[in-house]
Amino acid sequence: MTRRSPPTRVLPPTKRECATLERIGRDLTHKDIAAEFGISINTVANLAANAYRKLGAHSAAAAVLAHRDAHPWCGSRIDFGPILERIKASRMA
Ligand SMILES: [Zn+2]
């Protein structure tokens, strides 16, 4: 597997979609994310749905995994290295 070029057919999530996926990856609920961003739960659901569609994922877990590879093209400055380590650690716990 090469990570040098963006996966074909995958559009990078926007910064906000990226931030939503990051929180979903930490098992936060849509309600938690809505409260943090100061937006409605419906808006969070839309951000998540858009991100899933762009990543060709049909579940939160698949989206988080697909996002790991697409993230360098998100336009977000979140550093996913440490976050992914935390997600992995929490999945194993
Ligand atoms: Zn991202």
mmCIF file of N, CA and C and ligand atoms in Angstrom:
data_model
loop_
_atom_site.group_PDB
_atom_site.id
_atom_site.type_symbol
_atom_site.label_atom_id
_atom_site.label_comp_id
_atom_site.label_asym_id
_atom_site.label_seq_id
_atom_site.Cartn_x
_atom_site.Cartn_y
_atom_site.Cartn_z
ATOM 1 N N MET A 1 0.843 -1.215 0.000
ATOM 2 C CA MET A 1 0.000 0.000 0.000
ATOM 3 C C MET A 1 0.865 1.247 0.000
ATOM 4 N N THR A 2 0.657 2.095 -0.983
ATOM 5 C CA THR A 2 1.370 3.360 -1.016
ATOM 6 C C THR A 2 0.483 4.462 -0.479
ATOM 7 N N ARG A 3 1.060 5.412 0.209
ATOM 8 C CA ARG A 3 0.271 6.531 0.718
ATOM 9 C C ARG A 3 0.753 7.830 0.096
ATOM 10 N N ARG A 4 1.439 7.725 -1.045
ATOM 11 C CA ARG A 4 2.018 8.927 -1.641
ATOM 12 C C ARG A 4 1.010 9.752 -2.424
ATOM 13 N N SER A 5 -0.042 9.126 -2.934
ATOM 14 C CA SER A 5 -1.009 9.894 -3.720
ATOM 15 C C SER A 5 -2.405 9.638 -3.164
ATOM 16 N N PRO A 6 -3.336 10.576 -3.395
ATOM 17 C CA PRO A 6 -4.675 10.390 -2.825
ATOM 18 C C PRO A 6 -5.324 9.149 -3.413
ATOM 19 N N PRO A 7 -6.077 8.424 -2.605
ATOM 20 C CA PRO A 7 -6.784 7.260 -3.137
ATOM 21 C C PRO A 7 -7.722 7.719 -4.247
ATOM 22 N N THR A 8 -7.826 6.952 -5.325
ATOM 23 C CA THR A 8 -8.732 7.346 -6.402
ATOM 24 C C THR A 8 -10.166 7.234 -5.911
ATOM 25 N N ARG A 9 -11.057 8.014 -6.478
ATOM 26 C CA ARG A 9 -12.486 8.026 -6.153
ATOM 27 C C ARG A 9 -12.763 8.644 -4.789
ATOM 28 N N VAL A 10 -11.740 9.013 -4.046
ATOM 29 C CA VAL A 10 -11.977 9.568 -2.717
ATOM 30 C C VAL A 10 -11.771 11.077 -2.749
ATOM 31 N N LEU A 11 -12.813 11.812 -2.378
ATOM 32 C CA LEU A 11 -12.699 13.261 -2.238
ATOM 33 C C LEU A 11 -12.335 13.542 -0.795
ATOM 34 N N PRO A 12 -11.404 14.451 -0.575
ATOM 35 C CA PRO A 12 -11.062 14.732 0.821
ATOM 36 C C PRO A 12 -12.219 15.416 1.541
ATOM 37 N N PRO A 13 -12.464 15.031 2.787
ATOM 38 C CA PRO A 13 -13.459 15.738 3.588
ATOM 39 C C PRO A 13 -13.033 17.195 3.795
ATOM 40 N N THR A 14 -14.014 18.067 4.011
ATOM 41 C CA THR A 14 -13.700 19.453 4.368
ATOM 42 C C THR A 14 -13.132 19.466 5.783
ATOM 43 N N LYS A 15 -12.606 20.638 6.176
ATOM 44 C CA LYS A 15 -12.045 20.742 7.527
ATOM 45 C C LYS A 15 -13.064 20.349 8.580
ATOM 46 N N ARG A 16 -14.294 20.817 8.395
ATOM 47 C CA ARG A 16 -15.321 20.538 9.397
ATOM 48 C C ARG A 16 -15.731 19.055 9.389
ATOM 49 N N GLU A 17 -15.819 18.484 8.182
ATOM 50 C CA GLU A 17 -16.122 17.051 8.085
ATOM 51 C C GLU A 17 -14.990 16.243 8.718
ATOM 52 N N CYS A 18 -13.766 16.712 8.477
ATOM 53 C CA CYS A 18 -12.593 16.055 9.049
ATOM 54 C C CYS A 18 -12.668 16.073 10.577
ATOM 55 N N ALA A 19 -12.994 17.250 11.138
ATOM 56 C CA ALA A 19 -13.077 17.373 12.590
ATOM 57 C C ALA A 19 -14.197 16.474 13.136
ATOM 58 N N THR A 20 -15.288 16.363 12.374
ATOM 59 C CA THR A 20 -16.400 15.497 12.790
ATOM 60 C C THR A 20 -15.947 14.037 12.813
ATOM 61 N N LEU A 21 -15.235 13.623 11.752
ATOM 62 C CA LEU A 21 -14.746 12.240 11.695
ATOM 63 C C LEU A 21 -13.764 11.957 12.825
ATOM 64 N N GLU A 22 -12.958 12.952 13.123
ATOM 65 C CA GLU A 22 -11.969 12.765 14.192
ATOM 66 C C GLU A 22 -12.693 12.466 15.506
ATOM 67 N N ARG A 23 -13.770 13.216 15.762
ATOM 68 C CA ARG A 23 -14.519 13.015 17.014
ATOM 69 C C ARG A 23 -15.298 11.708 17.007
ATOM 70 N N ILE A 24 -15.851 11.347 15.839
ATOM 71 C CA ILE A 24 -16.543 10.061 15.736
ATOM 72 C C ILE A 24 -15.546 8.931 16.027
ATOM 73 N N GLY A 25 -14.313 9.122 15.545
ATOM 74 C CA GLY A 25 -13.272 8.128 15.784
ATOM 75 C C GLY A 25 -12.929 7.984 17.259
ATOM 76 N N ARG A 26 -13.236 9.036 18.019
ATOM 77 C CA ARG A 26 -13.013 8.964 19.465
ATOM 78 C C ARG A 26 -14.289 8.553 20.194
ATOM 79 N N ASP A 27 -15.279 8.048 19.419
ATOM 80 C CA ASP A 27 -16.531 7.547 19.987
ATOM 81 C C ASP A 27 -17.381 8.629 20.642
ATOM 82 N N LEU A 28 -17.225 9.893 20.194
ATOM 83 C CA LEU A 28 -18.144 10.927 20.661
ATOM 84 C C LEU A 28 -19.449 10.774 19.873
ATOM 85 N N THR A 29 -20.565 11.121 20.520
ATOM 86 C CA THR A 29 -21.851 11.029 19.829
ATOM 87 C C THR A 29 -22.094 12.296 19.022
ATOM 88 N N HIS A 30 -23.077 12.212 18.116
ATOM 89 C CA HIS A 30 -23.460 13.398 17.347
ATOM 90 C C HIS A 30 -23.864 14.525 18.296
ATOM 91 N N LYS A 31 -24.502 14.134 19.397
ATOM 92 C CA LYS A 31 -24.940 15.135 20.373
ATOM 93 C C LYS A 31 -23.731 15.857 20.999
ATOM 94 N N ASP A 32 -22.697 15.087 21.357
ATOM 95 C CA ASP A 32 -21.466 15.680 21.918
ATOM 96 C C ASP A 32 -20.843 16.650 20.918
ATOM 97 N N ILE A 33 -20.778 16.212 19.654
ATOM 98 C CA ILE A 33 -20.116 17.006 18.619
ATOM 99 C C ILE A 33 -20.922 18.290 18.365
ATOM 100 N N ALA A 34 -22.246 18.162 18.326
ATOM 101 C CA ALA A 34 -23.119 19.325 18.127
ATOM 102 C C ALA A 34 -22.874 20.357 19.222
ATOM 103 N N ALA A 35 -22.761 19.880 20.474
ATOM 104 C CA ALA A 35 -22.541 20.791 21.595
ATOM 105 C C ALA A 35 -21.183 21.477 21.462
ATOM 106 N N GLU A 36 -20.155 20.712 21.082
ATOM 107 C CA GLU A 36 -18.817 21.288 20.967
ATOM 108 C C GLU A 36 -18.748 22.343 19.855
ATOM 109 N N PHE A 37 -19.357 22.044 18.697
ATOM 110 C CA PHE A 37 -19.273 22.967 17.556
ATOM 111 C C PHE A 37 -20.320 24.072 17.626
ATOM 112 N N GLY A 38 -21.299 23.926 18.519
ATOM 113 C CA GLY A 38 -22.373 24.920 18.583
ATOM 114 C C GLY A 38 -23.289 24.849 17.367
ATOM 115 N N ILE A 39 -23.541 23.619 16.873
ATOM 116 C CA ILE A 39 -24.426 23.430 15.718
ATOM 117 C C ILE A 39 -25.470 22.385 16.082
ATOM 118 N N SER A 40 -26.476 22.183 15.208
ATOM 119 C CA SER A 40 -27.533 21.226 15.532
ATOM 120 C C SER A 40 -27.063 19.790 15.287
ATOM 121 N N ILE A 41 -27.749 18.859 15.929
ATOM 122 C CA ILE A 41 -27.431 17.444 15.737
ATOM 123 C C ILE A 41 -27.656 17.049 14.278
ATOM 124 N N ASN A 42 -28.687 17.644 13.654
ATOM 125 C CA ASN A 42 -28.941 17.357 12.231
ATOM 126 C C ASN A 42 -27.761 17.777 11.364
ATOM 127 N N THR A 43 -27.163 18.919 11.704
ATOM 128 C CA THR A 43 -26.015 19.394 10.929
ATOM 129 C C THR A 43 -24.835 18.441 11.089
ATOM 130 N N VAL A 44 -24.648 17.944 12.315
ATOM 131 C CA VAL A 44 -23.576 16.962 12.539
ATOM 132 C C VAL A 44 -23.841 15.714 11.700
ATOM 133 N N ALA A 45 -25.101 15.262 11.690
ATOM 134 C CA ALA A 45 -25.453 14.066 10.915
ATOM 135 C C ALA A 45 -25.162 14.298 9.429
ATOM 136 N N ASN A 46 -25.455 15.529 8.955
ATOM 137 C CA ASN A 46 -25.177 15.842 7.551
ATOM 138 C C ASN A 46 -23.679 15.849 7.261
ATOM 139 N N LEU A 47 -22.898 16.446 8.174
ATOM 140 C CA LEU A 47 -21.438 16.471 7.992
ATOM 141 C C LEU A 47 -20.900 15.045 7.930
ATOM 142 N N ALA A 48 -21.390 14.199 8.842
ATOM 143 C CA ALA A 48 -20.929 12.812 8.878
ATOM 144 C C ALA A 48 -21.340 12.094 7.596
ATOM 145 N N ALA A 49 -22.597 12.295 7.161
ATOM 146 C CA ALA A 49 -23.087 11.617 5.951
ATOM 147 C C ALA A 49 -22.289 12.051 4.731
ATOM 148 N N ASN A 50 -21.991 13.359 4.629
ATOM 149 C CA ASN A 50 -21.189 13.850 3.503
ATOM 150 C C ASN A 50 -19.808 13.216 3.515
ATOM 151 N N ALA A 51 -19.215 13.161 4.712
ATOM 152 C CA ALA A 51 -17.868 12.603 4.821
ATOM 153 C C ALA A 51 -17.882 11.111 4.460
ATOM 154 N N TYR A 52 -18.897 10.377 4.933
ATOM 155 C CA TYR A 52 -18.978 8.944 4.610
ATOM 156 C C TYR A 52 -19.078 8.761 3.100
ATOM 157 N N ARG A 53 -19.937 9.599 2.457
ATOM 158 C CA ARG A 53 -20.143 9.458 1.017
ATOM 159 C C ARG A 53 -18.843 9.737 0.266
ATOM 160 N N LYS A 54 -18.148 10.804 0.665
ATOM 161 C CA LYS A 54 -16.888 11.137 -0.011
ATOM 162 C C LYS A 54 -15.871 10.015 0.126
ATOM 163 N N LEU A 55 -15.889 9.361 1.280
ATOM 164 C CA LEU A 55 -14.898 8.324 1.548
ATOM 165 C C LEU A 55 -15.363 6.955 1.065
ATOM 166 N N GLY A 56 -16.604 6.884 0.555
ATOM 167 C CA GLY A 56 -17.137 5.607 0.077
ATOM 168 C C GLY A 56 -17.343 4.629 1.210
ATOM 169 N N ALA A 57 -17.647 5.157 2.408
ATOM 170 C CA ALA A 57 -17.802 4.305 3.593
ATOM 171 C C ALA A 57 -19.276 4.210 3.974
ATOM 172 N N HIS A 58 -19.653 3.065 4.507
ATOM 173 C CA HIS A 58 -21.049 2.865 4.893
ATOM 174 C C HIS A 58 -21.217 2.698 6.391
ATOM 175 N N SER A 59 -20.166 2.892 7.121
ATOM 176 C CA SER A 59 -20.269 2.816 8.579
ATOM 177 C C SER A 59 -19.248 3.772 9.167
ATOM 178 N N ALA A 60 -19.451 4.103 10.433
ATOM 179 C CA ALA A 60 -18.519 5.003 11.103
ATOM 180 C C ALA A 60 -17.119 4.398 11.117
ATOM 181 N N ALA A 61 -17.029 3.103 11.427
ATOM 182 C CA ALA A 61 -15.707 2.470 11.515
ATOM 183 C C ALA A 61 -15.009 2.503 10.163
ATOM 184 N N ALA A 62 -15.761 2.217 9.086
ATOM 185 C CA ALA A 62 -15.171 2.229 7.740
ATOM 186 C C ALA A 62 -14.731 3.639 7.364
ATOM 187 N N ALA A 63 -15.528 4.635 7.773
ATOM 188 C CA ALA A 63 -15.188 6.020 7.449
ATOM 189 C C ALA A 63 -13.925 6.450 8.178
ATOM 190 N N VAL A 64 -13.806 6.058 9.442
ATOM 191 C CA VAL A 64 -12.620 6.424 10.220
ATOM 192 C C VAL A 64 -11.377 5.794 9.584
ATOM 193 N N LEU A 65 -11.504 4.544 9.142
ATOM 194 C CA LEU A 65 -10.368 3.877 8.492
ATOM 195 C C LEU A 65 -10.031 4.529 7.155
ATOM 196 N N ALA A 66 -11.069 4.808 6.341
ATOM 197 C CA ALA A 66 -10.834 5.421 5.026
ATOM 198 C C ALA A 66 -10.235 6.814 5.209
ATOM 199 N N HIS A 67 -10.684 7.495 6.245
ATOM 200 C CA HIS A 67 -10.195 8.839 6.509
ATOM 201 C C HIS A 67 -8.710 8.842 6.849
ATOM 202 N N ARG A 68 -8.251 7.786 7.497
ATOM 203 C CA ARG A 68 -6.830 7.708 7.854
ATOM 204 C C ARG A 68 -5.963 7.906 6.613
ATOM 205 N N ASP A 69 -6.382 7.321 5.476
ATOM 206 C CA ASP A 69 -5.595 7.435 4.255
ATOM 207 C C ASP A 69 -5.872 8.738 3.510
ATOM 208 N N ALA A 70 -7.111 9.241 3.607
ATOM 209 C CA ALA A 70 -7.483 10.449 2.858
ATOM 210 C C ALA A 70 -7.086 11.722 3.598
ATOM 211 N N HIS A 71 -6.833 11.614 4.885
ATOM 212 C CA HIS A 71 -6.626 12.811 5.697
ATOM 213 C C HIS A 71 -5.567 13.795 5.205
ATOM 214 N N PRO A 72 -4.431 13.332 4.677
ATOM 215 C CA PRO A 72 -3.428 14.321 4.234
ATOM 216 C C PRO A 72 -3.978 15.309 3.213
ATOM 217 N N TRP A 73 -5.118 15.003 2.584
ATOM 218 C CA TRP A 73 -5.693 15.889 1.569
ATOM 219 C C TRP A 73 -6.932 16.627 2.077
ATOM 220 N N CYS A 74 -7.176 16.597 3.370
ATOM 221 C CA CYS A 74 -8.370 17.229 3.942
ATOM 222 C C CYS A 74 -8.275 18.752 3.980
ATOM 223 N N GLY A 75 -7.086 19.292 3.960
ATOM 224 C CA GLY A 75 -6.957 20.733 4.134
ATOM 225 C C GLY A 75 -7.052 21.110 5.595
ATOM 226 N N SER A 76 -7.035 20.102 6.476
ATOM 227 C CA SER A 76 -7.089 20.343 7.905
ATOM 228 C C SER A 76 -5.685 20.209 8.468
ATOM 229 N N ARG A 77 -5.421 20.962 9.506
ATOM 230 C CA ARG A 77 -4.089 20.883 10.105
ATOM 231 C C ARG A 77 -4.050 19.961 11.322
ATOM 232 N N ILE A 78 -5.158 19.274 11.579
ATOM 233 C CA ILE A 78 -5.146 18.316 12.689
ATOM 234 C C ILE A 78 -4.059 17.275 12.405
ATOM 235 N N ASP A 79 -3.236 17.001 13.386
ATOM 236 C CA ASP A 79 -2.238 15.951 13.233
ATOM 237 C C ASP A 79 -2.857 14.642 13.703
ATOM 238 N N PHE A 80 -3.121 13.739 12.747
ATOM 239 C CA PHE A 80 -3.808 12.503 13.097
ATOM 240 C C PHE A 80 -2.895 11.420 13.635
ATOM 241 N N GLY A 81 -1.588 11.649 13.598
ATOM 242 C CA GLY A 81 -0.680 10.615 14.099
ATOM 243 C C GLY A 81 -1.042 10.200 15.518
ATOM 244 N N PRO A 82 -0.960 11.132 16.472
ATOM 245 C CA PRO A 82 -1.257 10.786 17.860
ATOM 246 C C PRO A 82 -2.711 10.360 18.056
ATOM 247 N N ILE A 83 -3.628 10.986 17.301
ATOM 248 C CA ILE A 83 -5.045 10.643 17.457
ATOM 249 C C ILE A 83 -5.280 9.197 17.051
ATOM 250 N N LEU A 84 -4.666 8.788 15.937
ATOM 251 C CA LEU A 84 -4.855 7.414 15.481
ATOM 252 C C LEU A 84 -4.286 6.425 16.472
ATOM 253 N N GLU A 85 -3.177 6.799 17.098
ATOM 254 C CA GLU A 85 -2.608 5.917 18.112
ATOM 255 C C GLU A 85 -3.589 5.759 19.268
ATOM 256 N N ARG A 86 -4.231 6.873 19.648
ATOM 257 C CA ARG A 86 -5.207 6.824 20.748
ATOM 258 C C ARG A 86 -6.411 5.976 20.369
ATOM 259 N N ILE A 87 -6.871 6.129 19.097
ATOM 260 C CA ILE A 87 -8.022 5.337 18.642
ATOM 261 C C ILE A 87 -7.661 3.859 18.701
ATOM 262 N N LYS A 88 -6.494 3.534 18.183
ATOM 263 C CA LYS A 88 -6.047 2.128 18.178
ATOM 264 C C LYS A 88 -5.989 1.596 19.599
ATOM 265 N N ALA A 89 -5.416 2.402 20.490
ATOM 266 C CA ALA A 89 -5.276 1.981 21.889
ATOM 267 C C ALA A 89 -6.651 1.763 22.515
ATOM 268 N N SER A 90 -7.617 2.674 22.202
ATOM 269 C CA SER A 90 -8.932 2.543 22.818
ATOM 270 C C SER A 90 -9.682 1.333 22.253
ATOM 271 N N ARG A 91 -9.443 1.015 20.947
ATOM 272 C CA ARG A 91 -10.087 -0.154 20.342
ATOM 273 C C ARG A 91 -9.563 -1.441 20.981
ATOM 274 N N MET A 92 -8.297 -1.422 21.386
ATOM 275 C CA MET A 92 -7.699 -2.641 21.941
ATOM 276 C C MET A 92 -8.050 -2.809 23.399
ATOM 277 N N ALA A 93 -8.410 -1.691 24.046
ATOM 278 C CA ALA A 93 -8.675 -1.738 25.482
ATOM 279 C C ALA A 93 -9.967 -2.519 25.749
HETATM 280 ZN ZN ZN B 1 -8.986 14.651 7.738
#
